[in-house]
Short mmCIF file of C-alpha atoms and ligand atoms in Angstrom, two decimals:
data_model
loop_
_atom_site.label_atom_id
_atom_site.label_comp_id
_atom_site.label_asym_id
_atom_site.label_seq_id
_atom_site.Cartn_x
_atom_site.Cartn_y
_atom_site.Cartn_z
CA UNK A 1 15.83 26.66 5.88
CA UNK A 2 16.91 24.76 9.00
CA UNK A 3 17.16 21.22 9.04
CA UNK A 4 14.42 19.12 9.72
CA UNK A 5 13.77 15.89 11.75
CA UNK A 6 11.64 13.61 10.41
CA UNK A 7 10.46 10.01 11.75
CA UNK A 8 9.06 7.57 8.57
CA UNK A 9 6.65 4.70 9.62
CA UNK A 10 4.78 2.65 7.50
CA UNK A 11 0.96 2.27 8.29
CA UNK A 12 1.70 -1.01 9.50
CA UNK A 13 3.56 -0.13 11.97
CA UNK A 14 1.83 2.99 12.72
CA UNK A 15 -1.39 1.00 13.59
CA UNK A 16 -0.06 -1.73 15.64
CA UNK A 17 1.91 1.72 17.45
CA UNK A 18 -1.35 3.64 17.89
CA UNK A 19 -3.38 0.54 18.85
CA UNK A 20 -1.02 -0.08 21.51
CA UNK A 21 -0.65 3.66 22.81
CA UNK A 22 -4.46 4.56 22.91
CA UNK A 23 -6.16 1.21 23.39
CA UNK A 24 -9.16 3.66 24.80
CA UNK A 25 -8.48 3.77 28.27
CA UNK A 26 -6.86 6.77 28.70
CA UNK A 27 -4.03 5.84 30.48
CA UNK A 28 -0.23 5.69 29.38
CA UNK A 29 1.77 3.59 27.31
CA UNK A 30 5.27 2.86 26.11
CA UNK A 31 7.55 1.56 23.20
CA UNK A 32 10.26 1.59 21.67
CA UNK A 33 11.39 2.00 18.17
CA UNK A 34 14.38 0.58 16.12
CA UNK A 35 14.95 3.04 12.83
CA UNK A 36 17.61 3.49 10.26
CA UNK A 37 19.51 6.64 10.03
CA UNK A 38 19.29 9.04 6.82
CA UNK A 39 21.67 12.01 6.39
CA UNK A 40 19.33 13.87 3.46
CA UNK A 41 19.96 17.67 2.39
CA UNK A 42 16.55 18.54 4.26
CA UNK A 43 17.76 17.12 7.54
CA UNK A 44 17.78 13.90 9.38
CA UNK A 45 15.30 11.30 8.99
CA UNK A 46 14.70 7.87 11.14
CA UNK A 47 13.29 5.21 9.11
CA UNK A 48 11.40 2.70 11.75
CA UNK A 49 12.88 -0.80 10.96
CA UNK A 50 11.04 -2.49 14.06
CA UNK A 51 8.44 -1.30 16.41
CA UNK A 52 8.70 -2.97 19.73
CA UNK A 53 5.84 -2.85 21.92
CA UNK A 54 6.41 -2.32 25.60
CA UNK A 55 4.21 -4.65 27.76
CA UNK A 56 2.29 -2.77 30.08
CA UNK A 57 3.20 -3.68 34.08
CA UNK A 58 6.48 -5.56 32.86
CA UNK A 59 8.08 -3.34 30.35
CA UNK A 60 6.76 -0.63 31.00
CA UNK A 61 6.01 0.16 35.22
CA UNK A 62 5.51 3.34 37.31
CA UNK A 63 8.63 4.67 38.26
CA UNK A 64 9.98 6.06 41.37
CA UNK A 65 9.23 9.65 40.85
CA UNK A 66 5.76 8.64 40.17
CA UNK A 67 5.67 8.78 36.21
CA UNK A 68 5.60 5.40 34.61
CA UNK A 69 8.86 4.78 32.38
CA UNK A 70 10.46 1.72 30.86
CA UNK A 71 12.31 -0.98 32.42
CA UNK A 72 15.80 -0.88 32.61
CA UNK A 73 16.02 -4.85 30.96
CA UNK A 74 13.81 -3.51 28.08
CA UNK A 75 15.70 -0.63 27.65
CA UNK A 76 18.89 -2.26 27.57
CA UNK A 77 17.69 -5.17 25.69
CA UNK A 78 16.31 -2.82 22.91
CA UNK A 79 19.05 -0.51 22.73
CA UNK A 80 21.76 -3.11 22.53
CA UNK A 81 20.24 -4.47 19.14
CA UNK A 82 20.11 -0.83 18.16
CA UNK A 83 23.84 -0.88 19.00
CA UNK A 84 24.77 -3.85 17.14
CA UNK A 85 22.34 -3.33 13.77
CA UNK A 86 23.63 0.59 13.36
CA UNK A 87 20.19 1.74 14.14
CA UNK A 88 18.70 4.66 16.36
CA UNK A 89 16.75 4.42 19.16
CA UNK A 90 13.48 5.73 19.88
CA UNK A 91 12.07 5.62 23.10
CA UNK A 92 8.35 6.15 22.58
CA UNK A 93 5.30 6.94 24.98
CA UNK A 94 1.87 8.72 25.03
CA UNK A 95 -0.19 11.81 26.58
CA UNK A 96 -3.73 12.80 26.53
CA UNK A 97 -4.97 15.09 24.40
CA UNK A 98 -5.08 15.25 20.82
CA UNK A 99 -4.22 17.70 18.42
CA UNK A 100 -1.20 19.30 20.39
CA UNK A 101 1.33 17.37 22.39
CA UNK A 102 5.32 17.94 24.17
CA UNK A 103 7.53 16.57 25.73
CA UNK A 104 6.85 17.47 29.85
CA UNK A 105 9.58 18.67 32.39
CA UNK A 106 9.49 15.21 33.82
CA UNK A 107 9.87 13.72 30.03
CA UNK A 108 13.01 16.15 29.77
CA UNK A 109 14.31 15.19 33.41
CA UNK A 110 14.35 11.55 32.64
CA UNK A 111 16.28 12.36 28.90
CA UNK A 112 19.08 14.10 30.63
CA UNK A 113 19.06 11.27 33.07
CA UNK A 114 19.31 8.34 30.59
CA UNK A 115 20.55 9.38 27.35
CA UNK A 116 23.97 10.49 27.97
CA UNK A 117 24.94 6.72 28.60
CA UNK A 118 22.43 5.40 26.02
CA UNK A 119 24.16 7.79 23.16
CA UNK A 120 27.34 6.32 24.47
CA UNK A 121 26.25 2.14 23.95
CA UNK A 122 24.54 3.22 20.48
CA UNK A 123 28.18 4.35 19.96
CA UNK A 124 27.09 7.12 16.76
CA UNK A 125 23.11 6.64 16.46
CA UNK A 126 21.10 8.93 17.50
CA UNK A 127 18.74 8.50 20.89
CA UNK A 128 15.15 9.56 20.44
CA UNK A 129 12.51 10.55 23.23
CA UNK A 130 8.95 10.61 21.30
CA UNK A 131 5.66 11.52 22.62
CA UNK A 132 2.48 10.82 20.65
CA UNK A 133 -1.08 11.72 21.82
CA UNK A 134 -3.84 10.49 19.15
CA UNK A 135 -3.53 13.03 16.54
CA UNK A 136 0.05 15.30 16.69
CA UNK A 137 3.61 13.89 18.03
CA UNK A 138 6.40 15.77 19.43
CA UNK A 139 10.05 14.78 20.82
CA UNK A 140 13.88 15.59 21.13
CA UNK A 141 16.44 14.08 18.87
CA UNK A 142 19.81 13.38 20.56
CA UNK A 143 22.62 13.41 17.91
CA UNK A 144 26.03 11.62 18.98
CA UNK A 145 27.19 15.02 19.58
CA UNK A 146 24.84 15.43 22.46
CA UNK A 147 23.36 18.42 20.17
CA UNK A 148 19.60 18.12 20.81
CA UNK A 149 16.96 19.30 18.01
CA UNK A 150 13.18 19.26 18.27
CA UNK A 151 12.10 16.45 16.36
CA UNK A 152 9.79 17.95 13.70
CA UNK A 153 7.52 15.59 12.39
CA UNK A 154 6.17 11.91 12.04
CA UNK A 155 5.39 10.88 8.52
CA UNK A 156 3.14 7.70 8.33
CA UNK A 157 3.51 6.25 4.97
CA UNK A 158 1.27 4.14 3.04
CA UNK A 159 -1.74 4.00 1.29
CA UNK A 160 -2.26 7.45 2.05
CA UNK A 161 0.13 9.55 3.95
CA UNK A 162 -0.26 10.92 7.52
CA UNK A 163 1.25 14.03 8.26
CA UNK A 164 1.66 14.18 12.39
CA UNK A 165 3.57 17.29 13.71
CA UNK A 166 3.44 18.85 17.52
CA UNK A 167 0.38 21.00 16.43
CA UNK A 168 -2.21 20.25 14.12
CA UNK A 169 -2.08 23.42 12.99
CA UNK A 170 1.26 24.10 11.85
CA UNK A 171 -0.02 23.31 8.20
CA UNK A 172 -3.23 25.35 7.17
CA UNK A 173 -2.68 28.08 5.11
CA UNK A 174 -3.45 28.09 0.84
CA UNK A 175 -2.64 30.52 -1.51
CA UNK A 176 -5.30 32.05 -3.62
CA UNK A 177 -4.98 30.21 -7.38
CA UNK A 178 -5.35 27.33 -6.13
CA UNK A 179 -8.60 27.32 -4.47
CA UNK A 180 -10.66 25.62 -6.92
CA UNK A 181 -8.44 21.94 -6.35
CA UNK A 182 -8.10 23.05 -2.92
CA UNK A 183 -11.86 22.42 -2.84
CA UNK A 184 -11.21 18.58 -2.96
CA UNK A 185 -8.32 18.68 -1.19
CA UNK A 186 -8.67 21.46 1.86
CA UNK A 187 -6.05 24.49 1.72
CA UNK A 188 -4.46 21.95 4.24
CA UNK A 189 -4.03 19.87 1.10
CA UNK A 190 -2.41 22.75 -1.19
CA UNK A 191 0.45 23.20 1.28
CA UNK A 192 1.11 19.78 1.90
CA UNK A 193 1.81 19.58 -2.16
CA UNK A 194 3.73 22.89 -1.60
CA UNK A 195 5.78 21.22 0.88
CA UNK A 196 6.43 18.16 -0.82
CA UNK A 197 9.73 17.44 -2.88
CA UNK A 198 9.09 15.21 -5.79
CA UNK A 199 11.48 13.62 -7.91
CA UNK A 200 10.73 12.57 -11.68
CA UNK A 201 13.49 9.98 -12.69
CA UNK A 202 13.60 10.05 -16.20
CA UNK A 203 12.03 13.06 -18.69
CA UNK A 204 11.06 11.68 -21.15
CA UNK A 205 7.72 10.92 -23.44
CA UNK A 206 6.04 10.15 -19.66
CA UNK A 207 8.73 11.95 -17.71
CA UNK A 208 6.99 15.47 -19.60
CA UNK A 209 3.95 15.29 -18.71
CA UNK A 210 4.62 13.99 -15.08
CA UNK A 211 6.45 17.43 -14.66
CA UNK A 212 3.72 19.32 -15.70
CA UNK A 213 1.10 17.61 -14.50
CA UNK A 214 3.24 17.91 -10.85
CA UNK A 215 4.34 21.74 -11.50
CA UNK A 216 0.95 22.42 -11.97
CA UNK A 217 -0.47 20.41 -8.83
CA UNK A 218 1.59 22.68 -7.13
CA UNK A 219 4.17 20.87 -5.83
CA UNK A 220 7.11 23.25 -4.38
CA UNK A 221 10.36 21.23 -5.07
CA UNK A 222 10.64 19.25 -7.87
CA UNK A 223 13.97 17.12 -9.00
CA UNK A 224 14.52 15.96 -12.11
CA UNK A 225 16.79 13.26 -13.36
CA UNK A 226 18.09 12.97 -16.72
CA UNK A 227 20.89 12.53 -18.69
CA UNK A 228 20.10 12.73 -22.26
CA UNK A 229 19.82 15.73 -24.46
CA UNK A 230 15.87 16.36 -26.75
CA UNK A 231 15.83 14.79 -30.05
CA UNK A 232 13.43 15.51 -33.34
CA UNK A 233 11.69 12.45 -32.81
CA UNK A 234 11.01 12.90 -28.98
CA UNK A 235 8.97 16.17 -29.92
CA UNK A 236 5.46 14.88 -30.78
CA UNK A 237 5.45 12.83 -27.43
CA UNK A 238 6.90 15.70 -25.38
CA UNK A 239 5.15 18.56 -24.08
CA UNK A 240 5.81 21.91 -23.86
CA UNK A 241 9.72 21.14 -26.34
CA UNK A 242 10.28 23.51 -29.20
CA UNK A 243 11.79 22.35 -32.15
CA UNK A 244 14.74 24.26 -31.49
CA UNK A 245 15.11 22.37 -28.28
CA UNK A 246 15.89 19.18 -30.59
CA UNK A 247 18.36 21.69 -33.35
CA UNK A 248 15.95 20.07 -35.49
CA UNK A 249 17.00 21.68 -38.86
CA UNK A 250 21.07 20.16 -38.03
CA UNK A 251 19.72 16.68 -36.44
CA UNK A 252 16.97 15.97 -38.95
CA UNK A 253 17.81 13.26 -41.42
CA UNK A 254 19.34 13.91 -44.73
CA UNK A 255 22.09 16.63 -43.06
CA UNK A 256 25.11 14.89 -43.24
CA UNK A 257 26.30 13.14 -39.99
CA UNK A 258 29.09 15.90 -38.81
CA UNK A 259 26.28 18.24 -39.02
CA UNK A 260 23.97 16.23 -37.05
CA UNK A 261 26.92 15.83 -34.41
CA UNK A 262 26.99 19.80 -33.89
CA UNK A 263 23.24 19.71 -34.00
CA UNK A 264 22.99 17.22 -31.20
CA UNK A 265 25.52 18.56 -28.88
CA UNK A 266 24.06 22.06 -28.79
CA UNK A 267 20.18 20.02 -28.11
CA UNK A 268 19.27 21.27 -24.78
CA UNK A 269 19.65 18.51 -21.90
CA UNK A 270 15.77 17.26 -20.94
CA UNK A 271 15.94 18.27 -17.76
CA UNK A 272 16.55 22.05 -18.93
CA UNK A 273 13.48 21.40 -21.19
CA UNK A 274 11.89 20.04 -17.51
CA UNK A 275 12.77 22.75 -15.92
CA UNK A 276 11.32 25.11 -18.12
CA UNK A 277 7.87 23.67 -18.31
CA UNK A 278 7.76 23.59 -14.55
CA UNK A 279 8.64 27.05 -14.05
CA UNK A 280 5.84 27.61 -17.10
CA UNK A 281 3.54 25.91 -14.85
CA UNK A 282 4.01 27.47 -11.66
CA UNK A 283 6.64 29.82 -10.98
CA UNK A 284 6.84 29.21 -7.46
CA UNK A 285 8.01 25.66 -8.31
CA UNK A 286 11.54 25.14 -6.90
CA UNK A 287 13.32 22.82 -9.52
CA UNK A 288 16.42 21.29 -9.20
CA UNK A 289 17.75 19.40 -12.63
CA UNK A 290 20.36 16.82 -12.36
CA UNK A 291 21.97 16.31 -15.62
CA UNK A 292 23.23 12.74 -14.82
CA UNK A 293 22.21 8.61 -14.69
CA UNK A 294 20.34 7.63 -11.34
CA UNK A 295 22.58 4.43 -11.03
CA UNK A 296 25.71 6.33 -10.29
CA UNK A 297 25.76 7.16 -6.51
CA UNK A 298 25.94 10.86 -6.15
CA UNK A 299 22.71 11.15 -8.56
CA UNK A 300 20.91 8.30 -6.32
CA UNK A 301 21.24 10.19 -3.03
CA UNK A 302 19.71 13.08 -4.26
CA UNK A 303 16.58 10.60 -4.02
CA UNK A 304 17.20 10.21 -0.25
CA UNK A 305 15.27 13.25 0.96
CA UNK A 306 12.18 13.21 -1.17
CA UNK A 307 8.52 12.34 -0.08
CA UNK A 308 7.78 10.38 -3.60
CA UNK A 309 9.90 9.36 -6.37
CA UNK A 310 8.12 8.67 -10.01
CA UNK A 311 10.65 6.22 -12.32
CA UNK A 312 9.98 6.93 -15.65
CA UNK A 313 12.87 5.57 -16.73
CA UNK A 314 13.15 2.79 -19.07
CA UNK A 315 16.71 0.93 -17.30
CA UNK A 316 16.77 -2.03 -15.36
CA UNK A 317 19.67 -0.65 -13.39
CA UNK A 318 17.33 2.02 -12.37
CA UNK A 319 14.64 0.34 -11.46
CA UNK A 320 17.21 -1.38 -9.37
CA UNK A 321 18.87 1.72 -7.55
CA UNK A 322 15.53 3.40 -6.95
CA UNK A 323 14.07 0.03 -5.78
CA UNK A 324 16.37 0.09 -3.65
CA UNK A 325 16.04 3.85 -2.22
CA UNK A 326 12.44 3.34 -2.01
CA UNK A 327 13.24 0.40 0.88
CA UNK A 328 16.45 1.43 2.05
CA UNK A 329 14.64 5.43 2.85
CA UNK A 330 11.13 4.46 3.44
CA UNK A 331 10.15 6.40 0.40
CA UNK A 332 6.75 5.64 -2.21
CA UNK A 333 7.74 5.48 -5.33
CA UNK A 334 5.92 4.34 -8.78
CA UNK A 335 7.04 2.76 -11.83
CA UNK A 336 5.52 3.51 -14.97
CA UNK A 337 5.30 2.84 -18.72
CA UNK A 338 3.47 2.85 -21.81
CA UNK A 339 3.96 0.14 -24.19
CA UNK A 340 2.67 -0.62 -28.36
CA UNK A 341 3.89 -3.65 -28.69
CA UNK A 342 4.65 -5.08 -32.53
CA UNK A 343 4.99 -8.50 -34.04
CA UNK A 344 8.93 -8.67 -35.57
CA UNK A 345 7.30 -11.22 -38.66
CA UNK A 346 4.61 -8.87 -39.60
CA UNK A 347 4.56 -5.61 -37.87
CA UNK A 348 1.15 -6.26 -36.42
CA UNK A 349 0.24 -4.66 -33.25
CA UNK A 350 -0.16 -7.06 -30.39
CA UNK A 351 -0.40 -5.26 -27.53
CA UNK A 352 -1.37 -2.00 -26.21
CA UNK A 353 -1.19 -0.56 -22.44
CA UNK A 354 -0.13 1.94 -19.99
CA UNK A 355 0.82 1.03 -16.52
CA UNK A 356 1.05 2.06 -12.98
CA UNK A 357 3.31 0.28 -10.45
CA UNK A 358 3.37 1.84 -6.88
CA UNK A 359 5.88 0.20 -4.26
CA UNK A 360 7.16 1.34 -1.46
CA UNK A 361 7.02 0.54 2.27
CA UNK A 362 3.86 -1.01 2.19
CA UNK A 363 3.95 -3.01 -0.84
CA UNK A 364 6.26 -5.64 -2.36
CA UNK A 365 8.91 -4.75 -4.40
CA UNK A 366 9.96 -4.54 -7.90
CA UNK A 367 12.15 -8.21 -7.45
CA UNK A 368 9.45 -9.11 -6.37
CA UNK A 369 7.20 -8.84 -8.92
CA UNK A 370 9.81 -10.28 -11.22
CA UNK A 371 10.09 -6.50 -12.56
CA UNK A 372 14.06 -6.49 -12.61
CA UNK A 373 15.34 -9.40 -14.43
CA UNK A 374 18.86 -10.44 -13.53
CA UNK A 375 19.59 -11.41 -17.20
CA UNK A 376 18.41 -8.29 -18.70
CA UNK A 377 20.31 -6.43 -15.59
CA UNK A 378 23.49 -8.11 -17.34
CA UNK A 379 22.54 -7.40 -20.91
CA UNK A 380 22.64 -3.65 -19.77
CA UNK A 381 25.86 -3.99 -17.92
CA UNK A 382 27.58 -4.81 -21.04
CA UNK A 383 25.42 -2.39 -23.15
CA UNK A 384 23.31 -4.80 -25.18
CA UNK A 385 20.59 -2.39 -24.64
CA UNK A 386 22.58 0.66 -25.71
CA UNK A 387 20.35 1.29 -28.89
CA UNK A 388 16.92 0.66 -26.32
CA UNK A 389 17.14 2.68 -23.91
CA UNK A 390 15.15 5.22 -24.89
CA UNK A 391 12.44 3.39 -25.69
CA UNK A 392 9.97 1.09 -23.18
CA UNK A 393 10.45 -2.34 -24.61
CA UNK A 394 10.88 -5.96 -23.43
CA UNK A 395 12.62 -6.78 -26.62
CA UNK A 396 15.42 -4.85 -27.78
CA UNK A 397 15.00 -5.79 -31.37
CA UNK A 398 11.57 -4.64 -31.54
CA UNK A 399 11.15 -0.76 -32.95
CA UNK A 400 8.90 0.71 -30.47
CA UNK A 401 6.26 2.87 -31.02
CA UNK A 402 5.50 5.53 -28.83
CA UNK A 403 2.28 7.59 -28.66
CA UNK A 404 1.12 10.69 -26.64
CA UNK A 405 -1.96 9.90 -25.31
CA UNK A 406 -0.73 6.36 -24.23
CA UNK A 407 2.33 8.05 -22.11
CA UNK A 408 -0.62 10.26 -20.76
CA UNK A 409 -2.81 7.77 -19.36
CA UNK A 410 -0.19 6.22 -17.47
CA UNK A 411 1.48 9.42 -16.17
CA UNK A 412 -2.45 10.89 -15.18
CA UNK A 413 -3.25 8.21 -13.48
CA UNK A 414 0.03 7.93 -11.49
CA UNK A 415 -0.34 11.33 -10.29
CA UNK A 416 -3.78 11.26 -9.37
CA UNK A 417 -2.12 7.97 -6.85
CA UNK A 418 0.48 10.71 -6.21
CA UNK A 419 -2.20 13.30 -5.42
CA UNK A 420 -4.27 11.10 -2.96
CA UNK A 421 -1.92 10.26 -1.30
CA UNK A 422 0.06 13.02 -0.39
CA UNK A 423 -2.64 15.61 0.42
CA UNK A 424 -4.05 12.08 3.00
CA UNK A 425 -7.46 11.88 1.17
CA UNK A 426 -9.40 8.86 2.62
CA UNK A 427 -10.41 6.17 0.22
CA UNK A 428 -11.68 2.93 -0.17
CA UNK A 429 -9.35 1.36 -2.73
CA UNK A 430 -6.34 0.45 -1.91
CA UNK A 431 -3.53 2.96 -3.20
CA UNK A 432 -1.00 0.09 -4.00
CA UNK A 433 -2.55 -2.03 -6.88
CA UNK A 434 -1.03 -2.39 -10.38
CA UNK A 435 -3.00 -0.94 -12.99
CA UNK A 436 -3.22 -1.62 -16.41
CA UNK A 437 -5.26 0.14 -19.07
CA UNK A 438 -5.56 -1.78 -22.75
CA UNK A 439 -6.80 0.55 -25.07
CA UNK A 440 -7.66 -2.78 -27.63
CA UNK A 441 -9.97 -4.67 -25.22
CA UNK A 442 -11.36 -1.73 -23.45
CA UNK A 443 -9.73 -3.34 -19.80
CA UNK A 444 -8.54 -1.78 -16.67
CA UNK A 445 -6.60 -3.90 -14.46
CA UNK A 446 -5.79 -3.91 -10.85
CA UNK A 447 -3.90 -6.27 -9.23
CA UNK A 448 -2.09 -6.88 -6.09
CA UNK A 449 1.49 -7.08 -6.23
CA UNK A 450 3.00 -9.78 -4.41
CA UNK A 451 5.35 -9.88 -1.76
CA UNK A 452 7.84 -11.92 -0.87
CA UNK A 453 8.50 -12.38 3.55
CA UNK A 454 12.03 -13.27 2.75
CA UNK A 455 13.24 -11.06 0.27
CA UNK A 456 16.73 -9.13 0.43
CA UNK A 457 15.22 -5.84 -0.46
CA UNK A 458 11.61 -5.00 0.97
CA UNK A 459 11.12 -8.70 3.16
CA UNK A 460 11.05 -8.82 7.13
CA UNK A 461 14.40 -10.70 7.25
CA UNK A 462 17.13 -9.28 9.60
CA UNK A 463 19.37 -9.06 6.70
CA UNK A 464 16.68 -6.84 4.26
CA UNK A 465 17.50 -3.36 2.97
CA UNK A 466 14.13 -2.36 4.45
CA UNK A 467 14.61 0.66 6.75
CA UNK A 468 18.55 0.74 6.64
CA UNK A 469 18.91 4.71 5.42
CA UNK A 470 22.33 5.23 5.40
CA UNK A 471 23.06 2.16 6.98
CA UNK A 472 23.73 0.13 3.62
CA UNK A 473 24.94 1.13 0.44
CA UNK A 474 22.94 1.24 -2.79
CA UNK A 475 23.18 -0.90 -5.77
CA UNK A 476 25.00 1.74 -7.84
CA UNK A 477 27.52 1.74 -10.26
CA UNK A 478 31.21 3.81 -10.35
CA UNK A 479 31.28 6.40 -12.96
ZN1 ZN B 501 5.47 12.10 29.08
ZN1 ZN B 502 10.86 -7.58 -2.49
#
C-alpha cells in the first residue's frame, strides 16, 4: 500500500476553518495552518496545532496574475513561527463546488513559485498547498526533499469524525455480510470501519471483548497490545480462551510450584489469544499483536498511526504514554474499566460500576481529570503495584473482583462511542461525556470532563504536547 497523507483537525478548528472559507458568499478565502509532523507506518500525517485565519483584503489580496493569494508579511510571519516551533506549513484556500475539488494550474504555478524558498526557511518541515471547497479537500505535500505527494485526505476529529478526501466518492463500496449494520450506518459506513486501524491496549477481562466486539464491527486493522501470558483465573471473564490457553491442568493450584512454572511459560501470550478471536470474528481482519508494555517507546509508536486507541489497561504509566499519544498525534482514544469494589474490614461490597472515558483532541485530558496520580505514577515506578496490575483497583490491598457482564457493559458501550463516531453518524449528545453505569442504584452517569487552558499535555499553551507529532518525545520508559 503506498503511503498516505493525512491532515488531523479537531472540530474546533475545522469550524472556525470552514466558517471562514465559505462564509456564503461564494467568493475566495485564505489561511494558513501550523501542524505537527508524524512519521507513522501508514504515511505522513500533519496534526493542525494552530489555524490562522487570513483577513480578507489585508492578508489575503488579489494578486498580480489576477488570482487572489496571500501576502507576503503573512506568509512570512506564519511560516517563520512554523520555522522556529518545528512545525509544517499549510497554506490553505477555497474553490467552489462541493463534493470534488484540486488544486488548479494557477494553484500549481504559484507552489513552484513559492515553496522552494519556503521548504528552505522551514529548514526540514514539510510545505503544504490545501484547497477545500465545502464538502471534499485536495492539495500537494512538499517534503524537505522537494518530493511532492498528493495529499490524501483531511480527517476532522471530534465528536464524530469527518472523513474529507478530493472526491466524495472515493469511499462507497460494502461488502455483502455486512448489510444488515450497514443499514444504520450506509455501506459508506462499512468501509470506513474497514479502513480504520484500531488499537486495543491491554487484552484483558475488557480488552476480550473489545476485540471481538471490534473484529466483528468489521474493522480491517486491528493492534493489540499486551504483554502478559492467559491465566486459569482470567478464563471466566475472557471470551473466546480455552482452558488450554491458561495450561490449566499445570497452573491450577495444588500442582507444585515448578510445575506451575512450566505450565505458565508454555500459556499462550493474550494477544495470540486476541488474535485468534479476531480472525474467528472476521477473517478479513488484519491483526497485528505486539507482545510488549505500551510505556516502552517502540510499543508506543505503534499507536502513532491509528484512527482510535481503546486503553484497557489497568497502569498509570499507560494511561500516561497513551495520554500522551492521544495529544501529541491528534488521536481519540477511551479509557475504560469495570470496578466491584470491597470493604478490607468486612468484605462488603461498596461499590459497583463500569466506565467510559473518551479524550482526545476535543476533550480534556486524563491529568486533567485527576485520572493519573503522580503518587500512584511513583508507586508503580518502584513496583508497589507489581501484585495489582492485573486487576482495576484504586487500592492495591484490596482483592478485586472481576465479573463478565460488568467488563461488558463498559467495553459495549465504548464501542458503540467508537462506532458513532467513526462511521460520522450525526447525533445530539455529545460523544465526549464520562459515563458511569452502577448496577446497585440503577444510575447512568454522564458528565463533562474538565479541561484545564493551561495544561502541559492537551491545554492551548505554547509549550503543550497538543499537536506536536513527532515533534516531542513521549513519556516512556527505557527497557
Ligand atoms: Zn485555487
Ligand atoms: Zn489536560
Amino acid at each position: 500500500m503506498s503511503p498516505t497523507y493525512e491532515l488531523r483537525v479537531t472540530e474546533t478548528q475545522w469550524r472556525r476553518l470552514y466558517d471562514h472559507l465559505f462564509p456564503g458568499d461564494d467568493d475566495e478565502h485564505g489561511a494558513a495552518i501550523l501542524a505537527g509532523v508524524a512519521h507513522t507506518t501508514n504515511g505522513v500525517r500533519l496534526i493542525a496545532r494552530d489555524v490562522i485565519l487570513a483577513q480578507d483584503g489585508v492578508d489575503y489580496v488579489p494578486g498580480r496574475r489576477g488570482y487572489r493569494m496571500l501576502t507576503a508579511d503573512f506568509v512570512q510571519e506564519v511560516s517563520d513561527r512554523a520555522a522556529e516551533e518545528g512545525l509544517a506549513y499549510i497554506a490553505v484556500h477555497c474553490h467552489g463546488g462541493t463534493t470534488g475539488v484540486g488544486l488548479s494550474s494557477a494553484d500549481r504555478a504559484s507552489q513552484e513559485r513559492g515553496y522552494p524558498a519556503l521548504l528552505d526557511i522551514l529548514g526540514g518541515q514539510p510545505v503544504v498547498g490545501a484547497v477545500f471547497a465545502v464538502a471534499s479537500a485536495a492539495g500537494d505535500v512538499w517534503l524537505p526533499d522537494r518530493s511532492r505527494h498528493p495529499l490524501d485526505r483531511v480527517v476532522v476529529s471530534g465528536t464524530t469524525r469527518l472523513l474529507i478526501t478530493p472526491n466524495l466518492r472515493d469511499v462507497d463500496t460494502c461488502e455483502g455480510d455486512y448489510t444488515r449494520q450497514a443499514l444504520l450506518f450506509g455501506d459508506r459506513g462499512q468501509e470506513l470501519l474497514r479502513r480504520a486501524t484500531v488499537v486495543v491496549v491491554g487484552c484483558g477481562g475488557i480488552g476480550s471483548i473489545l476485540v471481538e466486539l471490534l473484529a466483528r464491527l468489521g474493522v480491517g486493522h486491528l493492534i493489540v497490545i499486551d504483554d502478559d501470558v492467559v491465566e486459569p483465573t482470567n478464563l471466566p471473564r475472557w471470551v473466546g480462551a480455552r482452558r488450554l490457553d491458561a495450561m490449566e491442568w499445570l497452573t491450577r493450584d495444588g500442582r507444585p510450584a515448578w510445575v506451575r512454572r512450566i505450565g505458565r511459560r508454555f500459556a499462550r501470550p493474550k494477544v495470540n489469544v486476541a488474535a485468534r478471536i479476531a480472525k474467528r470474528a472476521n477473517k478479513r481482519c488484519e491483526v497485528t499483536r505486539i507482545n510488549g508494555d505500551v510505556s516502552h517507546e517502540d510499543v508506543a509508536r505503534t499507536l502513532t498511526g491509528a484512527d482510535y486507541i481503546f486503553l484497557a489497561a489497568d497502569s498509570f504509566r499507560a494511561r500516561l504514554v497513551v495520554n500522551a499519544v492521544a495529544f501529541q498525534y491528534g488521536i481519540p482514544a477511551v479509557q475504560l474499566g469495570a470496578k466491584v469494589a470491597v470493604r478490607k474490614a468486612d468484605g462488603a461490597i461498596t461499590d459497583v460500576f463500569s466506565v467510559v472515558r473518551p479524550f482526545g483532541p476535543e476533550t480534556g485530558c486524563l491529568w486533567c481529570n485527576n485520572l493519573i496520580p503522580p503518587t500512584r505514577l511513583a508507586e508503580e515506578a518502584v513496583g508497589v503495584e507489581q501484585a495489582g496490575r492485573q486487576r482495576y483497583v484504586d487500592d492495591p490491598d484490596v482483592a478485586a473482583p472481576s465479573v463478565v457482564t460488568i467488563n461488558s457493559v463498559a467495553a459495549s458501550h465504548a464501542v458503540n462511542e467508537f462506532m458513532f463516531h467513526i462511521t460520522g453518524l450525526p447525533r445530539a449528545h455529545a460523544g465526549t461525556n464520562y459515563f458511569r453505569a452502577l448496577p446497585i442504584t440503577g444510575e447512568v452517569e454522564y458528565t463533562t470532563p474538565r479541561q484545564g487552558p493551561e495544561c502541559s499535555e492537551c491545554g492551548d499553551i505554547r509549550a503543550s504536547r497538543r499537536g506536536r507529532a513527532d515533534g516531542r518525545t513521549l513519556p516512556t520508559t527505557d527497557r
